[in-house]
Amino acid sequence: MDTCPQHISKTAYYSIIFITQCIYVSIYYNYYLLTMLLSGLTVTSVCFWSDCSDVAVRYIDITFAVTTLSVKSYIALTDFTPFYRSIWFTSLLISIGANYLNHKLIEYKDKLLIEDEKVHYMSTYIHMFFIHFLPTTTFSLCLILSIE
């Protein structure tokens, strides 16, 4: 895997704030397992974006992310209204698709004739929006609107 330069990867710190927003909502609605997973995800995200070359941290971060999304999906299935459940799963599918395309962007950057630095900036911003912002904000809003 192509490693993102440090000066670019640190930009992702700004989007980690959305994970903390989701922590607040999960605490407020007493989802303590989700709170612990989101807290762990925050730590692993900070560690990963601090040193993108550490493969062990990368896989731990991915494990936390997938587990967190799984727990959110379980909550969506059990506690969301049908309308907000469909919004959550649509958002999740968009995030998964964007993540796949993001990996393909990095994989085929040479064939796309885009310089490395631009690809890493694009990849980081795509990740920030579709992996940090979209799922955390969508989940929080759907939870609040389903329960209120």
PDB file of C-alpha atoms in Angstrom, residues 3-147:
ATOM      1  CA  THR A   3       1.933   5.486   2.231  1.00  0.00           C
ATOM      2  CA  CYS A   4       0.404   8.940   2.502  1.00  0.00           C
ATOM      3  CA  PRO A   5       2.972  11.645   3.338  1.00  0.00           C
ATOM      4  CA  GLN A   6       2.808  12.968   6.903  1.00  0.00           C
ATOM      5  CA  HIS A   7       2.080  16.585   5.939  1.00  0.00           C
ATOM      6  CA  ILE A   8      -1.009  15.416   4.034  1.00  0.00           C
ATOM      7  CA  SER A   9      -2.259  12.719   6.420  1.00  0.00           C
ATOM      8  CA  LYS A  10      -2.328  15.125   9.369  1.00  0.00           C
ATOM      9  CA  THR A  11      -5.169  16.950   7.603  1.00  0.00           C
ATOM     10  CA  ALA A  12      -7.430  14.050   8.596  1.00  0.00           C
ATOM     11  CA  TYR A  13      -7.177  15.094  12.248  1.00  0.00           C
ATOM     12  CA  TYR A  14      -9.747  17.777  11.519  1.00  0.00           C
ATOM     13  CA  SER A  15     -12.394  15.228  10.604  1.00  0.00           C
ATOM     14  CA  ILE A  16     -11.885  13.110  13.722  1.00  0.00           C
ATOM     15  CA  ILE A  17     -14.005  15.700  15.563  1.00  0.00           C
ATOM     16  CA  PHE A  18     -17.053  14.082  13.960  1.00  0.00           C
ATOM     17  CA  ILE A  19     -16.248  10.836  15.743  1.00  0.00           C
ATOM     18  CA  THR A  20     -16.247  12.701  19.054  1.00  0.00           C
ATOM     19  CA  GLN A  21     -19.613  14.211  18.167  1.00  0.00           C
ATOM     20  CA  CYS A  22     -20.947  10.679  17.721  1.00  0.00           C
ATOM     21  CA  ILE A  23     -19.407   9.705  21.090  1.00  0.00           C
ATOM     22  CA  TYR A  24     -21.414  12.472  22.740  1.00  0.00           C
ATOM     23  CA  VAL A  25     -24.664  11.282  21.127  1.00  0.00           C
ATOM     24  CA  SER A  26     -23.994   7.651  22.069  1.00  0.00           C
ATOM     25  CA  ILE A  27     -23.317   8.653  25.695  1.00  0.00           C
ATOM     26  CA  TYR A  28     -26.452  10.797  25.761  1.00  0.00           C
ATOM     27  CA  TYR A  29     -28.603   7.867  24.574  1.00  0.00           C
ATOM     28  CA  ASN A  30     -26.824   5.295  26.794  1.00  0.00           C
ATOM     29  CA  TYR A  31     -25.132   3.245  24.062  1.00  0.00           C
ATOM     30  CA  TYR A  32     -22.065   2.445  26.135  1.00  0.00           C
ATOM     31  CA  LEU A  33     -20.606  -0.287  23.912  1.00  0.00           C
ATOM     32  CA  LEU A  34     -20.783   2.097  20.976  1.00  0.00           C
ATOM     33  CA  THR A  35     -19.195   4.812  23.126  1.00  0.00           C
ATOM     34  CA  MET A  36     -16.256   2.529  23.949  1.00  0.00           C
ATOM     35  CA  LEU A  37     -15.823   1.492  20.317  1.00  0.00           C
ATOM     36  CA  LEU A  38     -15.952   5.095  19.092  1.00  0.00           C
ATOM     37  CA  SER A  39     -13.413   6.093  21.745  1.00  0.00           C
ATOM     38  CA  GLY A  40     -11.109   3.290  20.632  1.00  0.00           C
ATOM     39  CA  LEU A  41     -11.653   4.303  17.017  1.00  0.00           C
ATOM     40  CA  THR A  42     -10.666   7.869  17.854  1.00  0.00           C
ATOM     41  CA  VAL A  43      -7.407   6.657  19.402  1.00  0.00           C
ATOM     42  CA  THR A  44      -6.587   4.295  16.534  1.00  0.00           C
ATOM     43  CA  SER A  45      -7.459   6.968  13.961  1.00  0.00           C
ATOM     44  CA  VAL A  46      -5.121   9.466  15.605  1.00  0.00           C
ATOM     45  CA  CYS A  47      -2.381   6.829  15.752  1.00  0.00           C
ATOM     46  CA  PHE A  48      -2.922   5.822  12.117  1.00  0.00           C
ATOM     47  CA  TRP A  49      -2.979   9.352  10.745  1.00  0.00           C
ATOM     48  CA  SER A  50       0.167  10.112  12.768  1.00  0.00           C
ATOM     49  CA  ASP A  51       2.087   7.331  11.028  1.00  0.00           C
ATOM     50  CA  CYS A  52       0.375   5.847   7.982  1.00  0.00           C
ATOM     51  CA  SER A  53       3.251   3.432   7.408  1.00  0.00           C
ATOM     52  CA  ASP A  54       2.501   1.352  10.536  1.00  0.00           C
ATOM     53  CA  VAL A  55       0.633  -1.662   9.154  1.00  0.00           C
ATOM     54  CA  ALA A  56      -0.358  -3.028  12.579  1.00  0.00           C
ATOM     55  CA  VAL A  57      -2.055   0.249  13.553  1.00  0.00           C
ATOM     56  CA  ARG A  58      -3.764   0.332  10.162  1.00  0.00           C
ATOM     57  CA  TYR A  59      -5.344  -3.090  10.697  1.00  0.00           C
ATOM     58  CA  ILE A  60      -6.341  -2.282  14.280  1.00  0.00           C
ATOM     59  CA  ASP A  61      -7.955   0.945  13.011  1.00  0.00           C
ATOM     60  CA  ILE A  62      -9.816  -0.956  10.277  1.00  0.00           C
ATOM     61  CA  THR A  63     -11.001  -3.526  12.843  1.00  0.00           C
ATOM     62  CA  PHE A  64     -12.331  -0.779  15.134  1.00  0.00           C
ATOM     63  CA  ALA A  65     -14.010   0.957  12.179  1.00  0.00           C
ATOM     64  CA  VAL A  66     -15.752  -2.187  10.898  1.00  0.00           C
ATOM     65  CA  THR A  67     -16.826  -3.239  14.406  1.00  0.00           C
ATOM     66  CA  THR A  68     -18.158   0.255  15.122  1.00  0.00           C
ATOM     67  CA  LEU A  69     -20.112   0.332  11.855  1.00  0.00           C
ATOM     68  CA  SER A  70     -21.506  -3.122  12.651  1.00  0.00           C
ATOM     69  CA  VAL A  71     -22.728  -2.008  16.076  1.00  0.00           C
ATOM     70  CA  LYS A  72     -24.226   1.145  14.543  1.00  0.00           C
ATOM     71  CA  SER A  73     -26.021  -1.017  11.977  1.00  0.00           C
ATOM     72  CA  TYR A  74     -27.380  -3.268  14.723  1.00  0.00           C
ATOM     73  CA  ILE A  75     -28.674  -0.187  16.565  1.00  0.00           C
ATOM     74  CA  ALA A  76     -30.203   1.055  13.313  1.00  0.00           C
ATOM     75  CA  LEU A  77     -31.978  -2.287  12.830  1.00  0.00           C
ATOM     76  CA  THR A  78     -33.321  -2.396  16.371  1.00  0.00           C
ATOM     77  CA  ASP A  79     -33.924   1.242  17.325  1.00  0.00           C
ATOM     78  CA  PHE A  80     -34.372   3.382  14.199  1.00  0.00           C
ATOM     79  CA  THR A  81     -37.684   4.009  12.507  1.00  0.00           C
ATOM     80  CA  PRO A  82     -37.903   2.402   9.045  1.00  0.00           C
ATOM     81  CA  PHE A  83     -37.313   5.740   7.319  1.00  0.00           C
ATOM     82  CA  TYR A  84     -34.140   6.554   9.270  1.00  0.00           C
ATOM     83  CA  ARG A  85     -32.981   2.939   9.019  1.00  0.00           C
ATOM     84  CA  SER A  86     -33.076   3.239   5.224  1.00  0.00           C
ATOM     85  CA  ILE A  87     -31.184   6.539   5.387  1.00  0.00           C
ATOM     86  CA  TRP A  88     -28.504   4.938   7.583  1.00  0.00           C
ATOM     87  CA  PHE A  89     -28.005   1.939   5.308  1.00  0.00           C
ATOM     88  CA  THR A  90     -27.964   4.136   2.198  1.00  0.00           C
ATOM     89  CA  SER A  91     -25.298   6.294   3.830  1.00  0.00           C
ATOM     90  CA  LEU A  92     -23.350   3.179   4.790  1.00  0.00           C
ATOM     91  CA  LEU A  93     -23.467   1.855   1.220  1.00  0.00           C
ATOM     92  CA  ILE A  94     -22.271   5.215  -0.110  1.00  0.00           C
ATOM     93  CA  SER A  95     -19.372   5.158   2.368  1.00  0.00           C
ATOM     94  CA  ILE A  96     -18.408   1.612   1.403  1.00  0.00           C
ATOM     95  CA  GLY A  97     -18.550   2.477  -2.300  1.00  0.00           C
ATOM     96  CA  ALA A  98     -16.481   5.628  -1.791  1.00  0.00           C
ATOM     97  CA  ASN A  99     -13.910   3.697   0.229  1.00  0.00           C
ATOM     98  CA  TYR A 100     -13.601   1.118  -2.567  1.00  0.00           C
ATOM     99  CA  LEU A 101     -13.213   3.826  -5.221  1.00  0.00           C
ATOM    100  CA  ASN A 102     -10.704   5.635  -3.029  1.00  0.00           C
ATOM    101  CA  HIS A 103      -8.522   2.516  -2.896  1.00  0.00           C
ATOM    102  CA  LYS A 104      -8.809   2.151  -6.667  1.00  0.00           C
ATOM    103  CA  LEU A 105      -7.748   5.793  -7.081  1.00  0.00           C
ATOM    104  CA  ILE A 106      -4.536   5.068  -5.195  1.00  0.00           C
ATOM    105  CA  GLU A 107      -4.017   1.730  -6.938  1.00  0.00           C
ATOM    106  CA  TYR A 108      -4.350   3.178 -10.456  1.00  0.00           C
ATOM    107  CA  LYS A 109      -2.839   6.632  -9.875  1.00  0.00           C
ATOM    108  CA  ASP A 110       0.000   5.921 -12.320  1.00  0.00           C
ATOM    109  CA  LYS A 111      -2.439   4.961 -15.063  1.00  0.00           C
ATOM    110  CA  LEU A 112      -4.537   8.048 -14.310  1.00  0.00           C
ATOM    111  CA  LEU A 113      -1.437  10.219 -14.742  1.00  0.00           C
ATOM    112  CA  ILE A 114      -2.056  12.141 -11.539  1.00  0.00           C
ATOM    113  CA  GLU A 115       0.950  13.112  -9.463  1.00  0.00           C
ATOM    114  CA  ASP A 116       1.353  11.350  -6.114  1.00  0.00           C
ATOM    115  CA  GLU A 117       0.821  14.381  -3.906  1.00  0.00           C
ATOM    116  CA  LYS A 118      -2.486  15.288  -5.587  1.00  0.00           C
ATOM    117  CA  VAL A 119      -3.697  11.689  -5.290  1.00  0.00           C
ATOM    118  CA  HIS A 120      -2.887  11.643  -1.586  1.00  0.00           C
ATOM    119  CA  TYR A 121      -4.687  14.936  -1.002  1.00  0.00           C
ATOM    120  CA  MET A 122      -7.720  13.690  -2.938  1.00  0.00           C
ATOM    121  CA  SER A 123      -7.678  10.374  -1.101  1.00  0.00           C
ATOM    122  CA  THR A 124      -7.403  12.037   2.300  1.00  0.00           C
ATOM    123  CA  TYR A 125     -10.311  14.413   1.623  1.00  0.00           C
ATOM    124  CA  ILE A 126     -12.455  11.592   0.231  1.00  0.00           C
ATOM    125  CA  HIS A 127     -11.695   9.553   3.345  1.00  0.00           C
ATOM    126  CA  MET A 128     -12.434  12.482   5.647  1.00  0.00           C
ATOM    127  CA  PHE A 129     -15.841  13.097   4.096  1.00  0.00           C
ATOM    128  CA  PHE A 130     -17.074   9.574   3.318  1.00  0.00           C
ATOM    129  CA  ILE A 131     -15.530   7.677   6.243  1.00  0.00           C
ATOM    130  CA  HIS A 132     -15.428  10.234   9.072  1.00  0.00           C
ATOM    131  CA  PHE A 133     -18.123  12.817   8.363  1.00  0.00           C
ATOM    132  CA  LEU A 134     -20.917  10.992   6.505  1.00  0.00           C
ATOM    133  CA  PRO A 135     -21.396   7.868   8.665  1.00  0.00           C
ATOM    134  CA  THR A 136     -20.935   9.600  12.022  1.00  0.00           C
ATOM    135  CA  THR A 137     -23.206  12.529  11.259  1.00  0.00           C
ATOM    136  CA  THR A 138     -25.836  10.412   9.537  1.00  0.00           C
ATOM    137  CA  PHE A 139     -25.922   7.942  12.406  1.00  0.00           C
ATOM    138  CA  SER A 140     -26.193  10.675  15.038  1.00  0.00           C
ATOM    139  CA  LEU A 141     -28.987  12.496  13.239  1.00  0.00           C
ATOM    140  CA  CYS A 142     -30.920   9.300  12.490  1.00  0.00           C
ATOM    141  CA  LEU A 143     -30.603   8.183  16.108  1.00  0.00           C
ATOM    142  CA  ILE A 144     -31.746  11.532  17.485  1.00  0.00           C
ATOM    143  CA  LEU A 145     -34.671  11.797  15.078  1.00  0.00           C
ATOM    144  CA  SER A 146     -35.734   8.169  15.618  1.00  0.00           C
ATOM    145  CA  ILE A 147     -35.769   8.411  19.372  1.00  0.00           C
TER     146      ILE A 147
END
